Structures are given as C-alpha cells and as structure tokens.
PDB file of C-alpha atoms in Angstrom:
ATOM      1  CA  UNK A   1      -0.800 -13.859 -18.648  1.00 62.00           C
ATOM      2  CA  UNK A   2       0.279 -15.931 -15.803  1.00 72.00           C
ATOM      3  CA  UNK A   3      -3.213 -17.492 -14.540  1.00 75.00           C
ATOM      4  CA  UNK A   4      -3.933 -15.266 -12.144  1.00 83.00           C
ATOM      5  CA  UNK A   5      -7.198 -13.979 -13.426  1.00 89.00           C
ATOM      6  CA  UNK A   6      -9.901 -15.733 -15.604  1.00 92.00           C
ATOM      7  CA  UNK A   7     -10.627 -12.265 -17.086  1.00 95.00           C
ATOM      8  CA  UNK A   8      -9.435  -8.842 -17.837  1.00 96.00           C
ATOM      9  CA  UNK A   9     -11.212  -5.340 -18.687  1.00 98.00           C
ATOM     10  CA  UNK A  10      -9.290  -2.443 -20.202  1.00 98.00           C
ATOM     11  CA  UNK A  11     -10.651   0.715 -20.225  1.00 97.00           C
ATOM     12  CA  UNK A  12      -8.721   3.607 -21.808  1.00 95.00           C
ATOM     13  CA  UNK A  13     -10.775   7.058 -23.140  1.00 92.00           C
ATOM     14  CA  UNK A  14      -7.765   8.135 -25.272  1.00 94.00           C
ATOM     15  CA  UNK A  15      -8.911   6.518 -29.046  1.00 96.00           C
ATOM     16  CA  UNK A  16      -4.995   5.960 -29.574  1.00 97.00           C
ATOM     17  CA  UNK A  17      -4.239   3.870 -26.633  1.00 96.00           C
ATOM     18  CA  UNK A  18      -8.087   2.423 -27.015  1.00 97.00           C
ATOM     19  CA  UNK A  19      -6.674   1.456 -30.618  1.00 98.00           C
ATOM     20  CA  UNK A  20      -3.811  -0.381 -29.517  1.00 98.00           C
ATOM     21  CA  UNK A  21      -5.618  -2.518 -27.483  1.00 98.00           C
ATOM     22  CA  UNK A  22      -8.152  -2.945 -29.657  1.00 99.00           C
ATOM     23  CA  UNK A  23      -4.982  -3.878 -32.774  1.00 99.00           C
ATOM     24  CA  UNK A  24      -3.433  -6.273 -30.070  1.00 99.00           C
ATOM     25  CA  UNK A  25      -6.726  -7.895 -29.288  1.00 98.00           C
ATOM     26  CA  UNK A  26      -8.334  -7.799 -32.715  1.00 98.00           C
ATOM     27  CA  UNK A  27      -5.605  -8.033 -35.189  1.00 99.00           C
ATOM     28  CA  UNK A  28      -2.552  -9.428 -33.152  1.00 99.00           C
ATOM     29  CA  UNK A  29      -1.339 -10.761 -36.847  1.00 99.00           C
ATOM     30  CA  UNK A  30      -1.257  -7.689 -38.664  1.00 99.00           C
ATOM     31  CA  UNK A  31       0.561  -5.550 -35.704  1.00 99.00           C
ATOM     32  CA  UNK A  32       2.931  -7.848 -34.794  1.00 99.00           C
ATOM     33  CA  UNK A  33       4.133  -8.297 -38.761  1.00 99.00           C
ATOM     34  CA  UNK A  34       4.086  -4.015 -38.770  1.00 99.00           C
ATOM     35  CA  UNK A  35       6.603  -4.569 -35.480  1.00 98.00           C
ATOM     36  CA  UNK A  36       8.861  -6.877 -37.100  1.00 98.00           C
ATOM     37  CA  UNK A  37       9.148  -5.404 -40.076  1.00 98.00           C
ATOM     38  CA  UNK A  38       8.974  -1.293 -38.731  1.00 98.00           C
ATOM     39  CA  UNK A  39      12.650  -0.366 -38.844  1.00 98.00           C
ATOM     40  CA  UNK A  40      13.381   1.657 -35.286  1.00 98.00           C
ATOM     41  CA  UNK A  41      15.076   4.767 -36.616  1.00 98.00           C
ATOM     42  CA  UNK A  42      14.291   8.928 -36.009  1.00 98.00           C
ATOM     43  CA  UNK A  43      12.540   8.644 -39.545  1.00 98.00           C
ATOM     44  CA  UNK A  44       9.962   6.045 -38.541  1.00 98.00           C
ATOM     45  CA  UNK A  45       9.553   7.722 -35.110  1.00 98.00           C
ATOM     46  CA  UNK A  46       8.725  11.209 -37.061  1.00 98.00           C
ATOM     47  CA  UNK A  47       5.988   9.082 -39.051  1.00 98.00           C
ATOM     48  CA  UNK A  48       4.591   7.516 -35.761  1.00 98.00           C
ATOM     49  CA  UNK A  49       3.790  11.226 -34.642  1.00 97.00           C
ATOM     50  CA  UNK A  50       2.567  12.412 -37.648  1.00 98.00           C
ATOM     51  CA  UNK A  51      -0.416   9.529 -37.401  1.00 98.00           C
ATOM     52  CA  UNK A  52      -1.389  10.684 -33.557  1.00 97.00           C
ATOM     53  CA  UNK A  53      -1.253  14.188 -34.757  1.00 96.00           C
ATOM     54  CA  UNK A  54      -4.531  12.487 -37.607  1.00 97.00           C
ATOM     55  CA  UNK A  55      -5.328   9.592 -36.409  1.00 97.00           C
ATOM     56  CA  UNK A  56      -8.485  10.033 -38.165  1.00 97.00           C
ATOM     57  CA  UNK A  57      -6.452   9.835 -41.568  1.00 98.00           C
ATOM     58  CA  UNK A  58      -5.147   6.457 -40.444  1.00 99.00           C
ATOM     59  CA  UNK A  59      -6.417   2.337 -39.920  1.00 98.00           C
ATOM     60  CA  UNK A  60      -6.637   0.753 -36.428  1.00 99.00           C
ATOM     61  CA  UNK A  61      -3.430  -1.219 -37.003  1.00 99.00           C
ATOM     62  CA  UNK A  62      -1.667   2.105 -38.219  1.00 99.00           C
ATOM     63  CA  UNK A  63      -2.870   4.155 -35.000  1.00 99.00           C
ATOM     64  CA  UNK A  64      -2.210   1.212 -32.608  1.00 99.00           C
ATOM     65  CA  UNK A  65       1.340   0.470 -33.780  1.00 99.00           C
ATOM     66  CA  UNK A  66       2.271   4.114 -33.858  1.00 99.00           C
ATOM     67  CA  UNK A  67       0.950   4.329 -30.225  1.00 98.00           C
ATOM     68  CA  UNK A  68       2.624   1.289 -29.209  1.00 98.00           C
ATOM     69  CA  UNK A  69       6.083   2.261 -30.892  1.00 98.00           C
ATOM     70  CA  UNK A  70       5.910   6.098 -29.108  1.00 97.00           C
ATOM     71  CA  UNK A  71       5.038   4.421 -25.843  1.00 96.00           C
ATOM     72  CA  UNK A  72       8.005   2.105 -26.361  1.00 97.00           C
ATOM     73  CA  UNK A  73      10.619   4.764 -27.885  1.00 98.00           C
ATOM     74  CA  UNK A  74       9.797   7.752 -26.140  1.00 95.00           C
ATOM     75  CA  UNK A  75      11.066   9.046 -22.108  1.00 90.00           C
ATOM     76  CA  UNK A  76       8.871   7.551 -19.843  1.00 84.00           C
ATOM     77  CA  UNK A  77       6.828   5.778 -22.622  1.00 89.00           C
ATOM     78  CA  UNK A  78       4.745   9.090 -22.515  1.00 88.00           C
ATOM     79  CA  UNK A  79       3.299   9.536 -25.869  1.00 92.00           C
ATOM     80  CA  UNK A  80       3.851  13.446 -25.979  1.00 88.00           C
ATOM     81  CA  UNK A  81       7.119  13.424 -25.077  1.00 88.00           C
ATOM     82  CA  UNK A  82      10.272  13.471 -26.710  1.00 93.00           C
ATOM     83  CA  UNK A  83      12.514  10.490 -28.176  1.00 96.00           C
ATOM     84  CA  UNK A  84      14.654   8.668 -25.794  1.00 96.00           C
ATOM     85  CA  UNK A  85      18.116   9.870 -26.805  1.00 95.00           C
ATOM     86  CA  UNK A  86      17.322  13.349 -28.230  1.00 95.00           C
ATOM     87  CA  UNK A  87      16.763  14.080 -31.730  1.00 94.00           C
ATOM     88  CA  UNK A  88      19.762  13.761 -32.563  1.00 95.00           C
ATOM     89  CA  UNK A  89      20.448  10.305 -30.753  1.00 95.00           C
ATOM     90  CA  UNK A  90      23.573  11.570 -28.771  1.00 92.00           C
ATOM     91  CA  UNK A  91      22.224  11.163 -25.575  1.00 87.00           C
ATOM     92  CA  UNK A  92      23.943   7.573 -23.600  1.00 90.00           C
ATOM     93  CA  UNK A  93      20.059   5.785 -23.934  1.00 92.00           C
ATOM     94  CA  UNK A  94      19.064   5.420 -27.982  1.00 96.00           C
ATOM     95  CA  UNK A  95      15.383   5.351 -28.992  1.00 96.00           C
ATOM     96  CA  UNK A  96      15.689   1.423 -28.791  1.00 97.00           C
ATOM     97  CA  UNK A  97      17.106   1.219 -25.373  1.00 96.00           C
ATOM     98  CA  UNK A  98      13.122  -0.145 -24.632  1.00 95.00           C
ATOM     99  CA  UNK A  99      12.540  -1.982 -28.372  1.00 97.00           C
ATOM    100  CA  UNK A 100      13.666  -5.422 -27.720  1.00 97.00           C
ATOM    101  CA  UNK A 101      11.539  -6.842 -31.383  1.00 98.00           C
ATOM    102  CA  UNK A 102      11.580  -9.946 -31.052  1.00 97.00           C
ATOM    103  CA  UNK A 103      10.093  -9.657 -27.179  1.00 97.00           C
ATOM    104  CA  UNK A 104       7.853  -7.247 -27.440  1.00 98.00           C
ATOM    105  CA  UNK A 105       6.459  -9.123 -30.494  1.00 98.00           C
ATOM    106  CA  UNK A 106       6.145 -12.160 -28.184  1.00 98.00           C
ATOM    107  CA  UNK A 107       4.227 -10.610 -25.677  1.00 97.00           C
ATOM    108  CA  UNK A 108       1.537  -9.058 -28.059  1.00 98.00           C
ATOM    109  CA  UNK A 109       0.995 -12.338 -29.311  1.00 98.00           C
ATOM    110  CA  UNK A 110       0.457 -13.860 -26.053  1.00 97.00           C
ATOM    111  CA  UNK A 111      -2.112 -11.125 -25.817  1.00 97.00           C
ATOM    112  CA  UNK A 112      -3.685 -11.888 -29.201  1.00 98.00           C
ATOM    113  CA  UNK A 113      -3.324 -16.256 -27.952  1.00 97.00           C
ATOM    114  CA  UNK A 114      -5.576 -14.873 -24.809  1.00 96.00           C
ATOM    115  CA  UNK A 115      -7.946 -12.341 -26.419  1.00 97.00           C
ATOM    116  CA  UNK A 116     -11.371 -14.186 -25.375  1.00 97.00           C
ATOM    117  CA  UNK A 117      -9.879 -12.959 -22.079  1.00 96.00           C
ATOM    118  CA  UNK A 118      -9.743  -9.427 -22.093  1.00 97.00           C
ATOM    119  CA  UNK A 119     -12.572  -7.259 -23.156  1.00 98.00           C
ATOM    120  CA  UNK A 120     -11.571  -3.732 -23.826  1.00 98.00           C
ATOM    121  CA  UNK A 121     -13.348  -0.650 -23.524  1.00 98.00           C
ATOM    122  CA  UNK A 122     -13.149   3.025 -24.805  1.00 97.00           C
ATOM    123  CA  UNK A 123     -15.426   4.584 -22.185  1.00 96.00           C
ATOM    124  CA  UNK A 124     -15.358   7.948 -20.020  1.00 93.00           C
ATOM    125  CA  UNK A 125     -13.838   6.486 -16.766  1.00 93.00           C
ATOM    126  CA  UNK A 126     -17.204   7.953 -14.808  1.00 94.00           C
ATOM    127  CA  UNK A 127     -19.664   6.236 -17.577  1.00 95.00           C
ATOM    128  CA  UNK A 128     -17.025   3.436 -16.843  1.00 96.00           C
ATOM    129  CA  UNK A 129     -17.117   3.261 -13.276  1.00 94.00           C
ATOM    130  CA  UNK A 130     -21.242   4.119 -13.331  1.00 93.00           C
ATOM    131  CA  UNK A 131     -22.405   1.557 -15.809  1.00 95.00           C
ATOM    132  CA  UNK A 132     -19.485  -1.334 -16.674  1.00 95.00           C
ATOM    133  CA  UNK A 133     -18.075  -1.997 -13.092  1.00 94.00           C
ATOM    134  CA  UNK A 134     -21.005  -2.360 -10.762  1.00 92.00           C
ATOM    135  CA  UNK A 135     -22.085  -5.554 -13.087  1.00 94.00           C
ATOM    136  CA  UNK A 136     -18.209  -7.232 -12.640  1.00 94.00           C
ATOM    137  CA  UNK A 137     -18.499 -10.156 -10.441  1.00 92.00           C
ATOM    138  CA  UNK A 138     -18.409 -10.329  -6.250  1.00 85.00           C
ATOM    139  CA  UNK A 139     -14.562 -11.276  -7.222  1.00 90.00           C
ATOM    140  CA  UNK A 140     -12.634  -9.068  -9.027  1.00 94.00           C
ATOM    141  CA  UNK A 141     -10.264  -6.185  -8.680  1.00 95.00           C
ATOM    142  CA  UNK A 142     -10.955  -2.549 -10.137  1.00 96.00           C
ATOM    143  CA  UNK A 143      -7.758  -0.806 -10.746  1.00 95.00           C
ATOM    144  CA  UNK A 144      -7.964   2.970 -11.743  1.00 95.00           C
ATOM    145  CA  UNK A 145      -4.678   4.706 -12.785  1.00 90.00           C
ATOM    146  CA  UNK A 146      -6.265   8.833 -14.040  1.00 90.00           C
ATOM    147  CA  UNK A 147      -3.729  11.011 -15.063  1.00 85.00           C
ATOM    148  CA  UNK A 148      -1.663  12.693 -12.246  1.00 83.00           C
ATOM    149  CA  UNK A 149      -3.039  15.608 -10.915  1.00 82.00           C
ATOM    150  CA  UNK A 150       0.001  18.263 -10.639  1.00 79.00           C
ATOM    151  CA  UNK A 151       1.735  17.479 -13.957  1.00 69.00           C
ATOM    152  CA  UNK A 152      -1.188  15.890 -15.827  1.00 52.00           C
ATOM    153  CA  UNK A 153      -1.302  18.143 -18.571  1.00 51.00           C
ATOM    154  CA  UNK A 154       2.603  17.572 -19.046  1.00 55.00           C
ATOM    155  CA  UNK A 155       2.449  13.639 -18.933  1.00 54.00           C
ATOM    156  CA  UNK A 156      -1.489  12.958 -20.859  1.00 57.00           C
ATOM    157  CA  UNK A 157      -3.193  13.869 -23.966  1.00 63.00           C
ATOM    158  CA  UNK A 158      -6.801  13.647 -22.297  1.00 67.00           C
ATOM    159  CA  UNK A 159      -5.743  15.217 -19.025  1.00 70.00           C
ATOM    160  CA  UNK A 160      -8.264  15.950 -15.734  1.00 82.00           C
ATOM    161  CA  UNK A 161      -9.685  18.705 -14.293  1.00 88.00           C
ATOM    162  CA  UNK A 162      -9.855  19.362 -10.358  1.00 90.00           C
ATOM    163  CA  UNK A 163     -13.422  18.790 -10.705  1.00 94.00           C
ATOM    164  CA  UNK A 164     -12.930  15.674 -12.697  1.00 92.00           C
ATOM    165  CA  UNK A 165     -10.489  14.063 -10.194  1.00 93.00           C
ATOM    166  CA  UNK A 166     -13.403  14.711  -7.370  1.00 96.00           C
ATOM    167  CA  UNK A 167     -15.720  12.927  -9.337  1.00 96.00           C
ATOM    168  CA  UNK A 168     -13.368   9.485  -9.781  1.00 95.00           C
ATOM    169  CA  UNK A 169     -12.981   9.918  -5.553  1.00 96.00           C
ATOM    170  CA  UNK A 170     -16.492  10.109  -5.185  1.00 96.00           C
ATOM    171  CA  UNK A 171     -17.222   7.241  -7.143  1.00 95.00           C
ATOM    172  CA  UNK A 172     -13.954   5.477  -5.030  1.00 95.00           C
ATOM    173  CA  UNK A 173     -15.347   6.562  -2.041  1.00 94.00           C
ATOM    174  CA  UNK A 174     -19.288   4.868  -3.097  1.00 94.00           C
ATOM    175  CA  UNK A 175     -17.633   1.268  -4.465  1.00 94.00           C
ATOM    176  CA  UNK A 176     -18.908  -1.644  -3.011  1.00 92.00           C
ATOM    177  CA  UNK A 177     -16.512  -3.570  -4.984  1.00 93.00           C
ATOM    178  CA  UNK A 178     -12.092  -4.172  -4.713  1.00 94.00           C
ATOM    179  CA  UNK A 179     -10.821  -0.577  -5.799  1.00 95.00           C
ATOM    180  CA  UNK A 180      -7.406   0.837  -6.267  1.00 93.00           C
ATOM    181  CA  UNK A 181      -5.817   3.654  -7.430  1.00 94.00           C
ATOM    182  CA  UNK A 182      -2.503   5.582  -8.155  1.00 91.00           C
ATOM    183  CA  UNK A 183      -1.731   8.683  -8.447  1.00 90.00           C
ATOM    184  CA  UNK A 184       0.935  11.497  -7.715  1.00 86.00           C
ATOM    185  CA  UNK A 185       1.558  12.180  -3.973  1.00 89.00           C
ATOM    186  CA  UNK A 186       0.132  15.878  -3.371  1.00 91.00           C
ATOM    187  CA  UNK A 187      -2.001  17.621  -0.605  1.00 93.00           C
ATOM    188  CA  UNK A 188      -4.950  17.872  -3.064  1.00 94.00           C
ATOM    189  CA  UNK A 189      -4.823  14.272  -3.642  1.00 93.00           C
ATOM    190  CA  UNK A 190      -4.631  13.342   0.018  1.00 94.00           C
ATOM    191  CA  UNK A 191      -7.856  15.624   0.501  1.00 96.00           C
ATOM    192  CA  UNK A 192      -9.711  14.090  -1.942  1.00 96.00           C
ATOM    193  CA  UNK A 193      -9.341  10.305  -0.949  1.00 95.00           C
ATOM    194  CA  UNK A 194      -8.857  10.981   3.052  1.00 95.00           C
ATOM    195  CA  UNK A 195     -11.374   8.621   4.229  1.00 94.00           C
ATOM    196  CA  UNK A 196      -9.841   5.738   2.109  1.00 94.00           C
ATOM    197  CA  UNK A 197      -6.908   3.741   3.253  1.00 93.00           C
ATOM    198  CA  UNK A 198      -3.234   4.690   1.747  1.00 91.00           C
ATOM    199  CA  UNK A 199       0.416   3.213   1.229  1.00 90.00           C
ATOM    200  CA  UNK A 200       3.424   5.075  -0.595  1.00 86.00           C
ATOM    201  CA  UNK A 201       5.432   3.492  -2.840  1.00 77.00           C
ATOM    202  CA  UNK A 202       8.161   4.885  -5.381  1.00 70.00           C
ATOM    203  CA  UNK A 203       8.404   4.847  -9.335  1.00 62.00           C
ATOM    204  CA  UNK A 204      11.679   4.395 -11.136  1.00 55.00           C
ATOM    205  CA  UNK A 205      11.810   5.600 -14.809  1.00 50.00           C
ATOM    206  CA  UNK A 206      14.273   2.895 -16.965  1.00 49.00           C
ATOM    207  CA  UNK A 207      15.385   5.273 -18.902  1.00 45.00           C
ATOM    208  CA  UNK A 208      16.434   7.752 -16.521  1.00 47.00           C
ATOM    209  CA  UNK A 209      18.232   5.978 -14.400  1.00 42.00           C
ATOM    210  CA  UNK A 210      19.947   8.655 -12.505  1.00 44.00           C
ATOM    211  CA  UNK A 211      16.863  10.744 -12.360  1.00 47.00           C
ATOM    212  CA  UNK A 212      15.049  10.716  -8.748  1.00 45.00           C
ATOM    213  CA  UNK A 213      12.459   8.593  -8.150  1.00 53.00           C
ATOM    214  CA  UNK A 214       8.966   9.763  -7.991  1.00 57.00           C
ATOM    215  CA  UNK A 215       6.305   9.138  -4.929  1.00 78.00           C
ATOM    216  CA  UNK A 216       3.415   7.836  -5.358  1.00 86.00           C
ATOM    217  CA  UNK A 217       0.410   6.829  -3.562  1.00 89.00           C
ATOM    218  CA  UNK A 218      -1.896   4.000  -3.904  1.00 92.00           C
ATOM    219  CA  UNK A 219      -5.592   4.624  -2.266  1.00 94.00           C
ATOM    220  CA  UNK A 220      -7.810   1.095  -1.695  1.00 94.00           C
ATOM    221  CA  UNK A 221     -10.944   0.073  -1.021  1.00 95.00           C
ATOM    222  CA  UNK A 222     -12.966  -3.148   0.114  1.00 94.00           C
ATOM    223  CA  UNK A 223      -9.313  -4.764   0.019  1.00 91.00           C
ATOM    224  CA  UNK A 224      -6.304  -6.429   2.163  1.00 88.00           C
ATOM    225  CA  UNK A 225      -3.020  -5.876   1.083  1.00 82.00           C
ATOM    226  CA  UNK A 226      -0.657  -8.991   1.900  1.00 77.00           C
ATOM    227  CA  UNK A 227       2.454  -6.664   1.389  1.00 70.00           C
ATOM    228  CA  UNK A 228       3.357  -3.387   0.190  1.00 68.00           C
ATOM    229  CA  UNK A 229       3.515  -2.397  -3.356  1.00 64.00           C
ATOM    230  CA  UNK A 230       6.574  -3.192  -5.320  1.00 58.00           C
ATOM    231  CA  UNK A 231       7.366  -1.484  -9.102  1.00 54.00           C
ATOM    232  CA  UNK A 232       9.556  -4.923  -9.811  1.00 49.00           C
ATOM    233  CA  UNK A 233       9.084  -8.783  -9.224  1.00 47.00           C
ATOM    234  CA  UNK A 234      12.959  -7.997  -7.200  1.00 53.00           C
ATOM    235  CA  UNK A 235      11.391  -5.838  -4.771  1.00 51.00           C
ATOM    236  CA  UNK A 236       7.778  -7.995  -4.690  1.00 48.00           C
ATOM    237  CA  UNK A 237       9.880 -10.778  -3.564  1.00 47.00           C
ATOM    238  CA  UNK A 238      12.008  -8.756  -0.878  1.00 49.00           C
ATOM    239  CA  UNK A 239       8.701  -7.097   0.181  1.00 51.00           C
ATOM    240  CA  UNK A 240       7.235 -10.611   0.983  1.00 48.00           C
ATOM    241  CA  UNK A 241      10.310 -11.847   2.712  1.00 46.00           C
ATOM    242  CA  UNK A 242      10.016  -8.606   5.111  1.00 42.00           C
ATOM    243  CA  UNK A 243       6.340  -9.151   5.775  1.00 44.00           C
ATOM    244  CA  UNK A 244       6.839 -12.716   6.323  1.00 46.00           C
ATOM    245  CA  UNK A 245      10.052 -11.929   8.255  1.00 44.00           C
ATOM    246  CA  UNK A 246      12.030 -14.481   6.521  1.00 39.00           C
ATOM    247  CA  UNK A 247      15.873 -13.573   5.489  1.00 34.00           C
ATOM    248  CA  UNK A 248      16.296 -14.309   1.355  1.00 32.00           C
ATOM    249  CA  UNK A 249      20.117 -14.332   0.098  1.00 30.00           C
ATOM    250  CA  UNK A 250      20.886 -11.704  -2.515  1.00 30.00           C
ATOM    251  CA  UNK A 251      20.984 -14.719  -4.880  1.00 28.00           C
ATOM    252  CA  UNK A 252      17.451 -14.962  -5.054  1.00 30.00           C
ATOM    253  CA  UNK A 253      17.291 -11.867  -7.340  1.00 27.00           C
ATOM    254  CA  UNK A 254      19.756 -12.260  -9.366  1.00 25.00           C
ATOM    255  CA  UNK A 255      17.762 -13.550 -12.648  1.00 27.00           C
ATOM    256  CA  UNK A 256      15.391 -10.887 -12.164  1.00 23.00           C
TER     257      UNK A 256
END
C-alpha cells in the first residue's frame, strides 16, 4: 500500500481466510457496505460463527466478512477463539476495542483501489511453494508464516503436522529465491531450520496488554537484513537508529 512493491501474492489454504481475500479483492463494494452497516454486538458475533461453522451454506461476501469481523473481534484475532471481553462483555477490552469502522473500511478499500496488484491464491503451501513460487521474478520476497508448531492446534483451524513442518523446511532449505519465515521459538523448530540463518524478535498481543510477550523466530534465506525485526513502525524506527548508531529523541515516536 505504500509503493514498496509492484506486486503482491497471497496464499492462504484455509477457504475462510482464502474468502476474505478473495471478498476484499473481488467485491471490495459489497464487503465494505456489510462493514458499515454490520452492527458490532455479541448477537452479530454469534452469527459470524455460525457461518465458519457452514461456510458451505453461505456467499463469498458472507464467509469473508464473518472471517474478517472474528479476526477483528476476537483475542489475538484468532478465529477459534473467544470474544475479546468475554461473553458477557465485562472484561476492561470490549469486542470493539480492534473495530475502528470507519478505518478498517478505509483500508479494504485501498485494497479493492489496488486489486490488479495482488493475486491471491488458495493453494497447499507445498503445491504453493513447488509450482507458484519458483516462476516469481529474480526480485521478490517469499514470506511464509505456517501455523506454530507447539500450540498450532490451539491457535489454527488447518493446523500442521511434525511431518508437515519438515516438508515447508525442506523446501526453505532448497529455495533459490528471498525466503522468510516465522514461527514459535522451540527446540524442534531450531532443528528443523539449523542450517538457515536466524534472529529473535518478540510479539505483543493489543489486546492483552499485560500478558507476556511471546518469542519468536524469523529463519531467512538468499537475504540481508538491514536491521532487526520490529512488530511496530516505533520500534522499526528505533531499530534503524541503533544499527545506524544515530541517537533519535523520544519525540520522534510520539505520533506513532
């Protein structure tokens, strides 16, 4: 969205979060008028559940506004988890401490406004990786995100297998192109990608505030980092001014 890149590729093997990309892309009209006009309440967030429970029974714009509006209302946007707040909306964060309408309306159609530009995808990540990324040009950047490997069946509908996360390092490990990924710091992990380069970095949850953070790991390939990873443009920009060793004034990130 800011210029960076002439084109993007989504990839997602979960149909609901495939359909949301697909809505955003496809129909940007018809999901950002089901935003606006979606009241944010327990009742509509019981209704958004019952359509991922059947998606089949429901339209593209149905299944990607329901995942959208789960991913936005729920703790830690995870789809299968439960509503920020509690059921009973008692807790100090409500279910719309992450539904800002009128923004999150904007940014979907910025999405729609750039849709020649993204190309999205509803492939196995291995079919993905096999067949869809080795014809991406010299420049690009591959960036794989699989579920986490010690609480993956906690945090993902379409969780992995050990076997399965073997098979996305192997195919890591065999790139010839820029390659990330993220996952969960754990020994397994570390086993898996040990002859590709590593840094740590932490995750904050915004709507758990007090909750500690989690560590993470990002493996790369056939790329230079400039600076560590940051979770927030604050910490991007105090990350550069330590690699540069330049001093920035607190001031600096204070509209961030």
């Amino acid at each position: 969205m800011r210029g960076y890149v002439d084109h993007i590729v989504i990839n997602d093997a979960d149909p609901v979060v495939n359909a949301f990309w697909c809505a955003a892309t496809q129909q940007t009209e018809d999901l950002v008028a089901k935003i606006k006009s979606t009241p944010v309440n327990m009742d509509t967030w019981a209704k958004q559940k019952e359509v991922l429970d059947a998606p089949e029974n429901f339209d593209l714009v149905e299944i990607g506004f329901a995942t959208f509006f789960l991913n936005r209302t729920n703790r830690s946007g995870i789809l299968s988890a439960g509503v920020i707040g509690g059921k009973a909306q008692e807790g100090n964060w409500k279910l719309d401490a992450r539904y800002n309408i009128e923004e999150l309306s904007a940014r979907i159609t910025k999405i729609g406004e750039m849709s020649k530009h993204i190309t999205v995808y509803g492939m196995d990540a291995l079919d993905f990786l096999k067949d869809i990324a080795p014809t991406f040009p010299q420049k690009c950047l591959v960036n794989l995100d699989p579920p986490y490997y010690v609480k993956g069946s906690l945090l993902y509908r379409n969780h992995y297998q050990p076997e399965d996360h073997a098979a996305i390092a192997e195919c890591v490990e065999q790139a010839d192109y820029p390659v990330l990924v993220t996952y969960d710091d754990c020994p397994e992990i570390r086993a898996l990608y040990q002859s590709v380069e590593s840094v740590n970095f932490s995750l904050y949850y915004s709507t758990h505030l007090a909750r500690p953070k989690a560590s993470e790991v990002m493996f790369y390939k056939n790329l230079e980092l400039p600076f560590d990873p940051a979770m927030t443009r604050r910490n991007q920009l105090r990350q550069q001014a330590l690699t540069n060793g330049a001093t920035l004034s607190q001031s600096v990130f204070t509209n961030w």
